[in-house]
Each structure stands twice: as structure tokens, then as C-alpha cells.
Coordinates of C-alpha atoms in Angstrom, one line a residue:
Chain A
M57 CA 15.8 42.5 -16.1
P58 CA 17.5 39.3 -17.1
E59 CA 16.3 37.7 -20.3
I60 CA 14.7 34.3 -19.5
K61 CA 15.5 31.9 -22.3
N62 CA 14.5 28.4 -21.3
Y63 CA 11.4 27.7 -19.4
T64 CA 9.9 24.5 -18.0
M65 CA 6.4 23.2 -18.7
N66 CA 4.4 20.5 -17.0
F67 CA 2.7 18.0 -19.3
G68 CA 0.2 15.6 -17.8
P69 CA -0.5 13.5 -15.7
Q70 CA -4.1 14.3 -16.8
H71 CA -3.3 15.0 -20.5
P72 CA -5.2 12.9 -22.9
A73 CA -2.1 12.3 -25.0
A74 CA -0.1 11.2 -22.0
H75 CA -1.6 7.7 -22.4
G76 CA -2.6 7.3 -18.8
V77 CA -0.6 8.9 -16.0
L78 CA 2.6 10.1 -17.5
R79 CA 3.8 13.4 -16.1
L80 CA 6.5 15.1 -18.2
V81 CA 8.5 18.0 -17.1
L82 CA 9.7 19.6 -20.3
E83 CA 12.4 22.2 -20.5
L84 CA 11.8 24.3 -23.6
D85 CA 13.7 26.8 -25.6
G86 CA 10.9 28.5 -27.4
E87 CA 9.0 25.6 -28.9
V88 CA 12.0 23.3 -29.0
I89 CA 12.6 20.7 -26.3
V90 CA 15.9 20.9 -24.5
R91 CA 15.2 18.2 -21.9
A92 CA 12.3 16.0 -21.0
D93 CA 12.0 14.4 -17.5
P94 CA 9.3 11.8 -17.3
H95 CA 7.9 11.3 -13.8
I96 CA 6.4 7.9 -13.5
G97 CA 5.1 5.7 -10.8
L98 CA 1.7 7.3 -10.4
L99 CA 0.2 3.9 -11.2
H100 CA 2.6 1.9 -9.0
R101 CA 0.7 -0.8 -7.2
G102 CA 3.7 -2.9 -6.1
T103 CA 2.7 -6.0 -8.1
E104 CA 6.1 -7.6 -7.5
K105 CA 5.7 -7.2 -3.7
L106 CA 2.1 -8.4 -3.7
A107 CA 3.2 -11.5 -5.6
E108 CA 5.6 -12.3 -2.8
H109 CA 2.6 -12.6 -0.5
K110 CA 0.4 -14.6 -2.8
T111 CA 0.6 -18.2 -3.9
F112 CA 1.8 -18.8 -7.5
L113 CA -1.7 -19.3 -8.8
Q114 CA -3.1 -16.3 -7.1
S115 CA -0.7 -14.0 -9.0
V116 CA -2.0 -15.0 -12.5
P117 CA -4.8 -12.3 -12.6
Y118 CA -2.3 -9.7 -11.5
M119 CA -0.4 -10.3 -14.7
D120 CA -3.4 -9.2 -16.7
R121 CA -3.4 -5.9 -15.0
L122 CA 0.2 -5.1 -15.9
D123 CA 0.0 -4.2 -19.5
Y124 CA -3.8 -4.0 -19.6
V125 CA -4.0 -3.9 -23.4
S126 CA -2.1 -7.1 -23.9
M127 CA -3.2 -9.3 -21.1
L128 CA -2.6 -12.8 -22.2
C129 CA 1.0 -12.1 -23.3
N130 CA 1.9 -11.1 -19.7
E131 CA 0.3 -14.2 -18.3
H132 CA 2.2 -16.3 -20.8
A133 CA 5.6 -15.1 -19.5
Y134 CA 4.5 -15.7 -15.9
V135 CA 3.2 -19.2 -16.4
Q136 CA 6.2 -20.0 -18.6
A137 CA 8.5 -19.1 -15.8
I138 CA 6.7 -21.4 -13.4
E139 CA 6.8 -24.2 -16.0
K140 CA 10.5 -23.7 -16.5
L141 CA 11.2 -24.1 -12.8
T142 CA 8.9 -27.0 -12.2
G143 CA 9.6 -28.7 -15.5
I144 CA 5.9 -29.3 -16.3
E145 CA 5.2 -30.4 -19.8
V146 CA 2.6 -28.3 -21.6
P147 CA 0.3 -30.3 -24.0
L148 CA 0.8 -29.3 -27.6
R149 CA -2.8 -28.2 -28.0
A150 CA -2.4 -25.8 -25.1
Q151 CA 0.7 -24.4 -26.7
Y152 CA -1.2 -23.8 -29.9
I153 CA -4.1 -22.1 -28.0
R154 CA -1.5 -19.9 -26.3
V155 CA 0.1 -18.9 -29.6
M156 CA -3.3 -18.2 -31.0
F157 CA -4.3 -16.0 -28.1
D158 CA -0.9 -14.3 -27.9
E159 CA -1.4 -13.3 -31.5
I160 CA -5.0 -12.2 -30.9
T161 CA -3.6 -10.1 -28.1
R162 CA -0.9 -8.7 -30.3
V163 CA -3.6 -7.6 -32.8
L164 CA -5.6 -6.1 -29.9
N165 CA -2.6 -4.2 -28.7
H166 CA -1.6 -2.9 -32.1
L167 CA -5.2 -1.8 -32.9
M168 CA -5.3 0.1 -29.6
W169 CA -2.0 1.6 -30.4
L170 CA -2.9 2.5 -33.9
G171 CA -6.2 4.1 -32.9
A172 CA -4.6 6.1 -30.0
H173 CA -1.6 7.1 -32.0
G174 CA -3.8 8.3 -34.9
L175 CA -6.0 10.2 -32.5
D176 CA -3.0 11.9 -30.9
I177 CA -1.9 13.1 -34.3
G178 CA -5.3 14.1 -35.4
A179 CA -6.8 11.2 -37.3
M180 CA -10.1 10.5 -35.7
T181 CA -11.5 7.9 -38.1
V182 CA -8.7 5.4 -37.6
F183 CA -9.6 5.2 -34.0
L184 CA -13.2 4.3 -34.8
Y185 CA -12.1 1.7 -37.3
C186 CA -9.7 0.1 -34.9
F187 CA -12.2 -0.2 -32.1
R188 CA -14.6 -1.9 -34.4
E189 CA -12.2 -4.8 -34.9
R190 CA -11.1 -4.9 -31.2
E191 CA -14.7 -5.7 -30.4
D192 CA -14.6 -8.9 -32.3
L193 CA -11.4 -10.0 -30.7
M194 CA -12.6 -9.1 -27.2
D195 CA -15.6 -11.3 -27.9
A196 CA -13.1 -14.1 -28.5
Y197 CA -11.6 -13.4 -25.1
E198 CA -15.0 -13.5 -23.6
A199 CA -16.0 -16.7 -25.2
V200 CA -12.9 -18.5 -23.9
S201 CA -12.6 -17.0 -20.5
G202 CA -15.7 -15.1 -19.6
A203 CA -14.0 -11.8 -19.3
R204 CA -13.5 -9.3 -22.2
M205 CA -10.1 -8.0 -21.0
H206 CA -8.7 -9.5 -17.8
A207 CA -8.9 -13.1 -19.0
A208 CA -6.8 -15.0 -16.4
Y209 CA -7.0 -17.9 -18.9
Y210 CA -3.5 -19.3 -18.8
R211 CA -2.5 -21.7 -16.0
P212 CA 0.9 -23.2 -15.1
G213 CA 0.7 -26.4 -17.2
G214 CA -1.7 -25.3 -19.9
V215 CA -4.8 -23.2 -20.2
Y216 CA -7.9 -23.2 -18.0
R217 CA -10.2 -24.9 -20.4
D218 CA -10.6 -26.0 -24.0
L219 CA -12.0 -23.7 -26.6
P220 CA -15.8 -23.3 -26.5
D221 CA -18.2 -24.7 -29.1
S222 CA -20.4 -21.6 -29.1
M223 CA -20.0 -17.9 -29.3
P224 CA -21.9 -15.3 -27.1
Q225 CA -24.8 -13.8 -29.1
Y226 CA -26.1 -10.3 -29.4
E227 CA -29.6 -9.8 -28.0
A228 CA -32.3 -7.5 -29.4
S229 CA -32.6 -4.1 -27.6
K230 CA -33.9 -0.7 -28.1
I231 CA -31.0 0.1 -30.4
H232 CA -30.9 -3.1 -32.4
N233 CA -34.1 -4.8 -33.5
A234 CA -34.4 -8.5 -34.1
A235 CA -33.5 -8.2 -37.8
A236 CA -30.4 -6.2 -37.1
V237 CA -29.3 -8.6 -34.3
K238 CA -29.8 -11.6 -36.6
K239 CA -27.3 -10.0 -39.0
L240 CA -24.9 -9.2 -36.3
N241 CA -25.0 -12.8 -35.1
E242 CA -24.5 -14.3 -38.5
N243 CA -20.9 -15.2 -38.0
R244 CA -21.4 -16.3 -34.4
Q245 CA -23.4 -19.4 -35.1
G246 CA -20.5 -21.8 -35.0
S247 CA -17.7 -22.4 -32.6
L248 CA -15.0 -19.9 -31.5
L249 CA -12.7 -21.4 -34.2
D250 CA -15.4 -20.7 -36.9
F251 CA -15.7 -17.2 -35.7
L252 CA -11.9 -16.6 -35.7
D253 CA -11.6 -18.2 -39.1
D254 CA -14.1 -15.8 -40.4
F255 CA -12.2 -12.9 -38.7
T256 CA -8.9 -13.9 -40.3
R257 CA -10.6 -13.8 -43.6
R258 CA -12.1 -10.3 -43.0
F259 CA -9.1 -8.7 -41.2
P260 CA -6.7 -8.2 -44.1
T261 CA -9.2 -5.9 -45.8
Y262 CA -9.6 -4.0 -42.6
I263 CA -5.9 -3.4 -42.4
D264 CA -6.1 -2.2 -46.0
E265 CA -8.6 0.3 -44.8
Y266 CA -6.3 1.7 -42.1
E267 CA -3.5 1.9 -44.6
T268 CA -5.6 3.7 -47.1
L269 CA -6.3 6.3 -44.4
L270 CA -2.7 6.7 -43.2
T271 CA 0.2 5.1 -45.2
D272 CA 0.2 7.6 -48.0
N273 CA -1.5 10.4 -46.1
R274 CA 0.5 13.6 -46.5
I275 CA -0.4 14.9 -43.0
W276 CA 0.4 11.5 -41.4
K277 CA 3.8 11.5 -43.1
Q278 CA 4.6 15.1 -42.2
R279 CA 3.9 14.2 -38.6
T280 CA 5.8 10.9 -38.4
V281 CA 8.6 10.8 -41.0
G282 CA 12.0 11.7 -39.4
I283 CA 10.5 12.1 -35.9
G284 CA 12.2 10.3 -33.1
V285 CA 14.9 8.6 -35.1
L286 CA 16.8 5.8 -33.3
T287 CA 19.9 4.2 -34.7
P288 CA 20.2 0.5 -34.2
E289 CA 23.3 0.8 -32.0
R290 CA 21.7 3.3 -29.8
A291 CA 18.4 1.4 -29.6
L292 CA 20.3 -1.7 -28.4
A293 CA 22.3 0.3 -25.8
L294 CA 19.2 1.9 -24.4
G295 CA 17.6 -1.5 -23.9
I296 CA 14.9 -1.0 -26.4
T297 CA 13.1 -4.1 -27.7
G298 CA 10.2 -5.2 -29.8
P299 CA 8.7 -3.2 -32.7
M300 CA 10.8 -0.2 -31.7
L301 CA 14.0 -2.1 -32.1
R302 CA 12.8 -3.7 -35.4
G303 CA 11.8 -0.2 -36.6
S304 CA 15.5 0.7 -36.4
G305 CA 16.4 -2.2 -38.6
V306 CA 17.5 -4.8 -36.1
E307 CA 16.0 -8.1 -37.1
W308 CA 15.3 -9.4 -33.6
D309 CA 12.1 -11.3 -32.7
L310 CA 12.1 -13.7 -29.8
R311 CA 9.3 -15.7 -31.5
K312 CA 11.9 -16.6 -34.3
K313 CA 15.2 -16.3 -32.5
Q314 CA 14.4 -18.0 -29.2
P315 CA 11.1 -19.8 -30.0
Y316 CA 8.8 -20.7 -27.2
A317 CA 5.4 -22.5 -27.2
A318 CA 4.5 -23.5 -30.7
Y319 CA 6.1 -20.6 -32.5
D320 CA 8.6 -22.8 -34.2
K321 CA 5.7 -24.7 -35.8
V322 CA 4.0 -21.8 -37.5
D323 CA 5.1 -19.8 -40.5
F324 CA 5.5 -16.0 -40.3
D325 CA 7.9 -13.2 -41.3
I326 CA 9.5 -10.5 -39.2
P327 CA 9.0 -7.0 -40.6
V328 CA 12.0 -4.6 -40.2
G329 CA 12.2 -0.9 -40.6
V330 CA 15.0 1.1 -42.3
N331 CA 15.1 4.6 -41.0
G332 CA 14.2 4.0 -37.3
D333 CA 11.7 6.9 -37.3
S334 CA 8.1 7.0 -36.2
Y335 CA 6.8 6.2 -39.7
D336 CA 8.9 3.1 -39.9
R337 CA 7.7 1.9 -36.6
Y338 CA 4.1 2.5 -37.8
L339 CA 4.8 0.3 -40.9
V340 CA 6.4 -2.4 -38.8
R341 CA 3.4 -2.6 -36.5
V342 CA 0.9 -2.7 -39.3
E343 CA 2.8 -5.5 -41.0
E344 CA 3.0 -7.3 -37.7
M345 CA -0.8 -7.3 -37.6
R346 CA -0.9 -9.0 -41.0
Q347 CA 1.7 -11.6 -39.8
S348 CA -0.3 -12.2 -36.6
N349 CA -3.4 -12.8 -38.8
R350 CA -1.4 -15.4 -40.6
I351 CA -0.4 -17.1 -37.4
I352 CA -4.0 -17.0 -36.1
K353 CA -5.2 -18.7 -39.3
Q354 CA -2.6 -21.5 -39.0
C355 CA -3.5 -22.1 -35.4
V356 CA -7.2 -22.2 -36.2
D357 CA -6.5 -24.8 -38.8
W358 CA -4.4 -26.9 -36.5
L359 CA -6.7 -26.7 -33.6
R360 CA -9.7 -27.8 -35.7
V361 CA -8.1 -31.2 -36.5
N362 CA -6.1 -31.9 -33.4
P363 CA -8.2 -32.4 -30.3
G364 CA -6.4 -33.3 -27.0
P365 CA -5.8 -32.3 -23.5
V366 CA -5.2 -28.6 -22.8
I367 CA -3.6 -28.8 -19.3
A368 CA -0.9 -31.0 -17.8
T369 CA -1.9 -34.1 -15.9
N370 CA 0.6 -33.6 -13.1
H371 CA -1.8 -32.7 -10.3
K372 CA 0.9 -31.4 -8.1
F373 CA 0.7 -28.3 -10.3
A374 CA -2.5 -28.5 -12.4
P375 CA -5.8 -29.2 -10.8
P376 CA -7.6 -32.5 -11.6
G377 CA -10.9 -32.5 -13.5
R378 CA -14.1 -31.8 -11.6
E379 CA -15.5 -35.3 -12.3
S380 CA -12.5 -37.3 -11.3
M381 CA -12.2 -35.2 -8.2
K382 CA -15.6 -36.3 -7.0
Q383 CA -14.9 -40.0 -7.5
N384 CA -11.3 -40.3 -6.5
M385 CA -9.8 -39.7 -3.1
E386 CA -6.3 -39.0 -4.4
E387 CA -7.6 -36.3 -6.8
L388 CA -9.6 -34.7 -4.0
I389 CA -6.5 -34.4 -1.9
H390 CA -4.6 -32.9 -4.8
H391 CA -7.3 -30.4 -5.4
F392 CA -7.5 -29.5 -1.7
K393 CA -3.8 -29.0 -1.3
L394 CA -3.5 -27.1 -4.6
F395 CA -6.1 -24.6 -3.6
T396 CA -5.4 -24.2 0.1
E397 CA -1.7 -24.3 0.1
G398 CA -0.8 -23.9 -3.5
M399 CA 1.9 -25.5 -5.5
H400 CA 5.5 -25.6 -4.3
V401 CA 7.9 -24.5 -7.0
P402 CA 11.4 -26.1 -6.6
E403 CA 14.2 -23.9 -5.4
G404 CA 15.9 -22.0 -8.1
E405 CA 15.7 -19.0 -10.5
A406 CA 14.4 -18.7 -14.0
Y407 CA 14.1 -15.8 -16.5
S408 CA 11.3 -16.4 -19.0
V409 CA 10.7 -14.1 -21.9
V410 CA 8.0 -13.7 -24.5
E411 CA 7.8 -11.4 -27.5
H412 CA 5.2 -9.1 -26.1
P413 CA 3.5 -6.7 -28.5
K414 CA 5.7 -3.9 -26.9
G415 CA 9.0 -5.8 -26.8
E416 CA 10.7 -8.2 -24.5
F417 CA 8.5 -9.0 -21.5
G418 CA 10.4 -11.0 -19.0
I419 CA 9.6 -12.6 -15.7
Y420 CA 12.6 -13.2 -13.4
L421 CA 11.3 -15.7 -10.8
V422 CA 13.3 -16.6 -7.8
S423 CA 11.8 -19.4 -5.6
D424 CA 13.2 -20.8 -2.4
G425 CA 10.9 -23.8 -2.5
A426 CA 8.0 -22.2 -0.7
N427 CA 4.4 -22.0 -2.0
K428 CA 5.0 -18.3 -2.8
P429 CA 7.6 -16.7 -5.0
Y430 CA 10.6 -15.3 -3.1
R431 CA 11.1 -12.6 -5.7
L432 CA 9.3 -11.8 -8.9
K433 CA 10.8 -9.2 -11.1
I434 CA 8.8 -8.0 -14.1
R435 CA 10.9 -6.8 -17.0
A436 CA 8.5 -4.4 -18.6
P437 CA 9.4 -3.4 -22.2
G438 CA 7.6 -0.1 -21.8
F439 CA 9.9 0.9 -18.9
A440 CA 13.0 0.6 -21.0
N441 CA 11.3 2.2 -24.0
L442 CA 10.1 5.2 -22.0
S443 CA 13.5 5.8 -20.5
S444 CA 14.7 6.7 -23.9
L445 CA 12.1 9.4 -24.3
D446 CA 14.4 12.1 -23.1
E447 CA 16.9 11.3 -25.8
M448 CA 14.3 10.9 -28.5
V449 CA 12.5 14.2 -28.0
R450 CA 15.6 16.4 -27.6
G451 CA 15.6 19.0 -30.4
H452 CA 12.1 18.2 -31.5
M453 CA 9.2 20.6 -31.4
I454 CA 6.7 20.3 -28.6
A455 CA 4.0 18.8 -30.9
D456 CA 6.4 16.0 -31.7
V457 CA 6.4 14.9 -28.0
V458 CA 2.9 13.6 -28.6
T459 CA 4.0 11.6 -31.7
I460 CA 7.0 10.1 -29.8
I461 CA 4.9 9.1 -26.8
G462 CA 2.5 7.5 -29.2
T463 CA 5.2 5.7 -31.2
Q464 CA 6.6 4.2 -28.0
D465 CA 3.3 2.5 -27.3
I466 CA 3.5 3.0 -23.6
V467 CA 1.0 1.7 -21.1
F468 CA 1.4 2.6 -17.5
G469 CA 0.1 -0.6 -16.1
E470 CA 3.4 -2.3 -17.0
I471 CA 5.8 0.7 -16.6
D472 CA 4.7 1.5 -13.1
R473 CA 3.8 -2.1 -12.1
Chain B
M2 CA 21.5 -25.0 -28.2
T3 CA 23.5 -26.9 -25.6
T4 CA 26.7 -26.7 -27.6
E5 CA 26.3 -22.9 -27.9
K6 CA 25.8 -22.6 -24.1
K7 CA 28.9 -24.8 -23.5
S8 CA 31.0 -22.6 -25.7
L9 CA 29.7 -19.4 -24.0
R10 CA 30.7 -20.9 -20.7
E11 CA 34.1 -21.7 -22.0
E12 CA 34.5 -18.3 -23.6
L13 CA 33.7 -16.7 -20.2
G14 CA 36.1 -19.0 -18.4
S15 CA 39.0 -18.2 -20.8
L16 CA 38.3 -14.5 -21.0
L17 CA 37.6 -13.8 -17.3
G18 CA 39.0 -16.8 -15.5
A19 CA 39.7 -15.8 -11.8
Q20 CA 37.4 -12.8 -11.9
L21 CA 34.4 -15.1 -11.9
V22 CA 33.5 -16.2 -8.4
S23 CA 31.2 -18.9 -9.6
V24 CA 29.6 -20.1 -12.8
Q25 CA 26.4 -22.1 -12.7
E26 CA 24.3 -23.5 -15.5
R27 CA 20.7 -24.5 -14.7
L28 CA 17.5 -24.8 -16.7
G29 CA 19.6 -23.8 -19.7
E30 CA 20.5 -20.4 -18.1
L31 CA 24.0 -19.5 -17.3
T32 CA 24.6 -17.5 -14.1
V33 CA 27.9 -16.0 -13.1
V34 CA 28.8 -14.3 -9.8
V35 CA 31.2 -11.4 -10.0
R36 CA 32.8 -9.5 -7.1
A37 CA 31.7 -5.9 -6.7
A38 CA 35.2 -4.6 -7.0
D39 CA 35.7 -6.1 -10.5
M40 CA 32.2 -5.4 -11.8
L41 CA 32.9 -2.4 -14.1
S42 CA 35.9 -4.0 -15.9
V43 CA 34.1 -7.4 -16.2
L44 CA 30.8 -5.9 -17.5
T45 CA 32.6 -3.7 -20.0
L46 CA 34.5 -6.7 -21.3
M47 CA 31.2 -8.6 -21.5
R48 CA 29.8 -5.9 -23.7
D49 CA 32.9 -5.4 -25.9
A50 CA 34.6 -8.8 -26.3
E51 CA 34.1 -10.2 -29.7
E52 CA 33.1 -13.6 -28.4
L53 CA 30.5 -12.2 -26.0
R54 CA 29.1 -9.0 -27.4
F55 CA 26.4 -8.5 -24.8
A56 CA 25.2 -5.2 -26.4
Q57 CA 22.0 -5.1 -24.5
M58 CA 21.3 -5.0 -20.7
V59 CA 17.8 -6.3 -20.7
D60 CA 17.0 -6.2 -17.0
L61 CA 18.5 -5.1 -13.8
C62 CA 16.9 -6.4 -10.7
G63 CA 17.6 -5.7 -7.0
M64 CA 17.5 -8.6 -4.6
D65 CA 17.1 -8.8 -0.8
Y66 CA 18.1 -12.3 0.3
S67 CA 17.6 -11.7 4.0
E68 CA 14.6 -14.1 4.3
Y69 CA 15.6 -16.6 1.7
G70 CA 14.7 -20.1 2.8
D71 CA 13.3 -18.7 6.0
G72 CA 16.6 -17.7 7.4
A73 CA 18.8 -20.3 5.7
W74 CA 20.7 -17.7 3.7
E75 CA 24.2 -17.1 4.9
G76 CA 25.7 -14.9 2.2
K77 CA 25.5 -11.1 1.8
R78 CA 22.0 -9.6 2.0
F79 CA 21.7 -7.4 -1.1
A80 CA 22.6 -8.2 -4.7
V81 CA 21.9 -6.9 -8.1
V82 CA 21.1 -9.3 -10.9
Y83 CA 21.8 -8.3 -14.5
H84 CA 20.3 -10.0 -17.5
L85 CA 22.4 -9.5 -20.6
L86 CA 21.4 -10.3 -24.1
S87 CA 23.7 -10.7 -27.1
V88 CA 21.8 -10.1 -30.3
V89 CA 24.8 -11.1 -32.4
H90 CA 25.3 -14.5 -30.8
N91 CA 21.7 -15.0 -29.7
S92 CA 22.8 -15.8 -26.1
R93 CA 21.7 -14.7 -22.6
L94 CA 23.7 -14.4 -19.4
R95 CA 22.8 -13.6 -15.9
V96 CA 25.3 -11.8 -13.7
R97 CA 24.9 -11.5 -10.0
I98 CA 26.9 -9.1 -7.9
F99 CA 26.5 -8.9 -4.2
A100 CA 26.9 -5.6 -2.3
E101 CA 29.7 -5.8 0.2
E102 CA 28.0 -4.1 3.1
D103 CA 24.5 -5.1 4.3
D104 CA 23.9 -1.8 6.1
F105 CA 24.9 0.5 3.3
P106 CA 24.8 -1.5 0.1
V107 CA 26.8 0.3 -2.6
L108 CA 27.6 -0.8 -6.2
A109 CA 29.0 0.9 -9.2
S110 CA 26.6 2.2 -11.8
V111 CA 26.6 0.6 -15.2
A112 CA 24.8 3.5 -16.8
D113 CA 28.0 4.4 -18.7
I114 CA 28.3 0.9 -20.1
W115 CA 24.6 0.5 -21.0
P116 CA 22.7 3.8 -20.9
G117 CA 19.5 1.9 -20.6
A118 CA 20.5 1.0 -17.1
N119 CA 19.7 4.5 -15.9
W120 CA 16.1 3.9 -14.9
F121 CA 16.6 0.4 -13.8
E122 CA 19.2 1.6 -11.3
R123 CA 16.9 4.3 -10.1
E124 CA 14.3 1.7 -9.5
A125 CA 16.6 -0.5 -7.5
F126 CA 17.7 2.5 -5.5
D127 CA 14.0 3.4 -4.9
L128 CA 12.8 0.0 -4.0
F129 CA 15.8 -1.5 -2.2
G130 CA 17.9 1.4 -1.2
L131 CA 20.9 0.3 -3.2
I132 CA 23.3 3.1 -4.0
F133 CA 24.9 3.2 -7.4
T134 CA 28.1 5.3 -7.5
G135 CA 28.6 7.3 -10.6
H136 CA 24.9 7.3 -11.6
P137 CA 24.1 10.5 -13.4
D138 CA 20.7 11.1 -11.6
L139 CA 19.9 8.8 -8.7
R140 CA 16.4 9.8 -7.7
R141 CA 13.4 7.8 -6.6
I142 CA 11.3 6.7 -9.6
L143 CA 8.3 4.6 -8.8
T144 CA 7.3 5.6 -5.3
D145 CA 5.4 8.8 -4.4
Y146 CA 7.1 12.2 -4.0
G147 CA 8.4 12.4 -0.4
F148 CA 8.2 8.6 0.2
V149 CA 10.2 7.3 3.1
G150 CA 11.6 3.8 3.2
N151 CA 12.5 1.1 0.7
P152 CA 9.3 -0.9 0.1
F153 CA 10.7 -4.0 -1.6
R154 CA 13.1 -4.8 1.3
K155 CA 11.9 -7.9 3.1
D156 CA 11.5 -6.1 6.4
F157 CA 9.1 -3.5 4.9
P158 CA 5.5 -4.6 5.6
L159 CA 3.2 -5.2 2.8
S160 CA 0.7 -2.6 4.1
G161 CA 3.4 0.0 4.5
H162 CA 3.9 2.3 7.5
V163 CA 1.7 5.3 6.7
E164 CA -1.7 5.8 5.1
M165 CA -3.2 8.9 3.6
R166 CA -6.7 10.4 4.2
Y167 CA -8.5 13.7 3.9
D168 CA -8.9 15.4 7.2
P169 CA -12.1 17.5 7.3
E170 CA -10.9 19.6 10.3
Q171 CA -7.6 20.6 8.8
Q172 CA -9.2 20.6 5.3
R173 CA -6.2 18.9 3.8
V174 CA -4.8 15.4 3.1
V175 CA -2.9 14.1 6.1
Y176 CA -0.6 11.1 6.7
Q177 CA -1.1 8.9 9.7
P178 CA 0.2 5.5 10.8
V179 CA -1.6 2.6 9.0
T180 CA -4.8 1.4 10.7
V181 CA -5.3 -1.7 8.6
E182 CA -4.5 -5.1 10.2
P183 CA -2.0 -7.2 8.2
R184 CA -3.9 -10.1 6.8
E185 CA -2.5 -13.3 5.3
V186 CA -4.9 -15.4 3.4
T187 CA -2.5 -18.3 2.7
P188 CA 0.5 -18.6 4.9
R189 CA 3.9 -19.0 3.4
I190 CA 5.0 -22.6 3.8
L191 CA 8.4 -23.9 3.2
R192 CA 8.6 -27.7 3.2
E193 CA 11.4 -30.1 2.7
Q194 CA 12.2 -30.7 -1.0
T195 CA 11.0 -34.4 -0.9
Y196 CA 7.6 -33.6 0.6
G197 CA 4.9 -35.6 -1.1
C198 CA 7.3 -37.5 -3.3
N199 CA 7.0 -40.9 -1.7

């Protein structure tokens, strides 16, 4: 009987550590991985093809559903591509609102990542802590757009509406009596900006809590130090971007290097790793949360004292206000044309990028002048990151696959599109 | 910013010269078209030349131009668009390469130049049916196991060709021709560029 040395094992797609619908075919030599073949596409919905059959505005909510833990960053890249082609000027206040919500999104994403990554490796408490703070930020989403996750808040030319003056309140129920609800609602008495201001003051101590649990934790270090090491040259060649690239020591952040929106007007630092292992990527992302908190704070301060329009006044692309529409024939026609036929984006092509929490999220938009995109290509950071999985797991033990999937911060909404 | 772009354009001109079919700069983005026959040498040079140093291939996108401008397109049908990024010089470049034959579009694989291109080429193969010679593992990636057709080609209908349902008689999942009617909420309208600009 021949001796069988290597064997293959199927991992996922219903494995809790597969972060959605990843199916991995692992070739093993004992407990050591020889080859990993990710099978993706189980969540493929054909977003790019669908967008070719929708008007430009109708595709905005599809963007939320790409990377469904960092919704507004996806939208930002999409509306920015349209703005680039049409040349619409975005009001400064809208740019600050976008920066603020991009950073809220980044914190949301990193909290989700930290919680799930911790849970994969065996740290349950971090998950509970992270979701506690996510709740506050999702309430900010709700206050501004009415939806906790799929906001559809950005529009070509600005944002849908200005920041609200009040926050949604908790109501008394069987679980929380009136006294408990009063305490929960304490920081929700003012406007959204007051609430976020309060959050930015509380958040650094929360990050300290996560770090107390993990940064010097012996088990955490044993599971992450030296796992999935990427050299800077290799990371660049593999098309890796974002915190994974920075974890390898490449100081590359689009918010600094190719600033968009109001990022050149706010002050923040780029954390960079040294060793390029999972532990460094963890440190980079935790520090990014602190920097995001700084940016949110600066945006809150700016937005408090600088009222103004939040969407462009060019009604070929941005709808007129409700009131003027009811009094003015011209505005009524614009509104009608905009929502029946949609905007016509001039012929041309544009590639717009944002520094998404996972890396470089790009929208390559080709328009032939019609009211629908001719081709929309979504450059998903997770797609390139996951393609390096095979190389990163080779030679590691099977338990480290889970760490490496976690450290890549993959979300199938964007990878499969 | 503009001076940098200018110099990138000049660098490309001096390094590649006749190998560039066209160079276009619009909206602050530089686009070059390269012949499929020259693509490997040109792209390798773009990665390695000291003045360019495009160490990262950020995106690779398949294109089907067959219905561009509602039939106004006269060039080749299929193309691949590469977006390159130079971290050293902080510059971006778009390279477009048309496949010579419309019926059997073939291009060379760049997976040896940028290993990150591997999956992107599999995606273009899957969705557009573009063949990349020299690719280490050209399999479908996003569509289902056993899928037939190239869904992102313009002649592939949005609702597809087959649908899947559970058949209680055969007690298994069966494929059958689609029964849904194609529905268009907003028609695609292409107007003259000056429409509404009086």
C-alpha cells in the first residue's frame, strides 16, 4: 500500500472563521499547509453588470452592499468618480462631512475587524467590547441617514442632507426601565455633533481597554507574532494596499499622498509597522483608530462653526430643494429629468480612489455620455489581499490560517462583488 | 502636480517613443495605449525603469467596447486596462491594450511581472472570456462551478440564460431556461453632448 503523505482538506464555506463565504481547499502535509486554493465568488451578485443597467444615482445604494462593514467609504469612491467626470464642485462643508463619516466608517470597520479577529483567535471579551462602541457609531449613521448600516448618504455633488439637530432616543421597555433609559439617553440630548464630540472624548479610553486585553497578552502574541510575514517588496508586487501594506513598513496612505475631500485640511499621522507580521498589522489598525478619532474630533469642531450648503447647486446633477421645486418651473423640470432619466455624465473615463479601511478602493468609471455607466469596475482591496493568501499561509500550521484570514480583514461583499 | 504629470509624460515618451500608440491626458490622468505585441517588454520596462518604477499593478479591468456610444465604436472590441501605481514617484498611469482578434481575444499574461495580476486575469477571463497566455492557472473565479458563458460581455443578457430551481419530481436542483421577462426601469438614453446646454 502506498504511503499517502499530503492530503487535501476543505475549509468553509460555512466555517465561522471563514468570514462569510470563503471556501478554501487546503493541501496539508501533516498539520503544515503546502498549498491553499481559495474558491471565491459565492457572493457574486454582478454589481458591475447591474450598474451598467441602472442610472448613475440608482447605483449609489449598491455601493453600500459591496464592503458591507465600511459602507460610506465605498460610496465616496463612487460619487467621487462621477464628480471627477462631470466636474461638479463639492461644497467644503460636504467634504468635511464626508471626511468625518469616512473616519467613522473606518472606526466601525476596524472595530468589526478587531472583534472578529480576536474571536477567531480565542479572545471573546474583545468582541463584546468592540460591538459596544459600534453601536454608538451606527446610531450616528442612523441619525444622519435613517439607516444603521446601508446609509446611501453620499450623492454626486455632496451629501443627501445636512447633519441633524437631534439624536434618536432609547425608549423604555421590559428590559430597560425609565431610569435606565434616562441614563442611556444622557449623551443624546444635543445634536449629532454633540454626540460625536462626546464619543471622541470617550473613545481613547475604550481603545486603551482593547489594548490592555491584547497588546501585551502572551497568548495573543504567540498567535500573531511572526505569522503571515510580508516583506514590503513582495507586498507591493502582490498588489496589497492599506493597513496590510503599512504593516510591512511602506508608508503609503492615499489620504496623505494623494489627498481627496478635506483630508489635506486635517491633521493626522500614518502608523507604519516594522516586521510585516499579523501583530504589526494589529498595532497599525489600532493606531489608525486613534488617528481616526483625532480626525473626527477636528471635523466636529470645524462643522460646528462653519454652516453652509452640503450639496452642489448645479441641478443638472444634484436635485433642487423641495421648496424651490414647488415654486419654480425650472427647478421642477430639473427634478423631473433628474429622477426619470437621470444625469448624463460626459463621455470619458476616470479612476477615483479612496483610502478605504481595507486598502485602496478604486472605481474605474467609463461613460459614453449616456445616463448609465458604460462600464464600472470596482477595484476591491480585499480581492488583491486575499489573492496573497496562498503565499502567506504556506509553511504555517493549520491554526494559523484562521489568523491570516483574520489579519487580511476580508469581507466577501467586496471581493465577490 | 501638473509639472509632475508633464514630466511623467515626457519620461514615457523618451523611454518608449514609438511603442506608444497614443498618449492622452485628461482629468489629470495619463492614459497610454500599447500594442498587444509589445506589451510584455513595455510593461516590464514600466515596472523597472528608474524614472517610472510602477512597482504595483493596482487594477486590471477587462473591457468590451462593442456597444460603446450605441454602435459608434470602430476599434477593436476587447481591451484590458491596467492601472499602475508608483509608490516611489507617487504617480499613476493607465495602460490600455486591445486584443487583436475580436472572436478569440488573446493577450499575454502579466502575472510574471506583477504576481498580484494572477486573480485579476482570472477575473477578466471569467467575465469577458479574455485569454491570457502564460498565466499559471487560468480558471474561472467569480462565477459558479460549471458556469457557461462570459457574463460581462455586452451581448450577455442581464438576467442570464439559465435559472436554477428545485424539482420535486426529480428530487434535485435542475437548470432550465430563464422564465423572467427582461425589465428595464429607466431606458438607456444617449443624447448629443450639447443637450440642454442652450
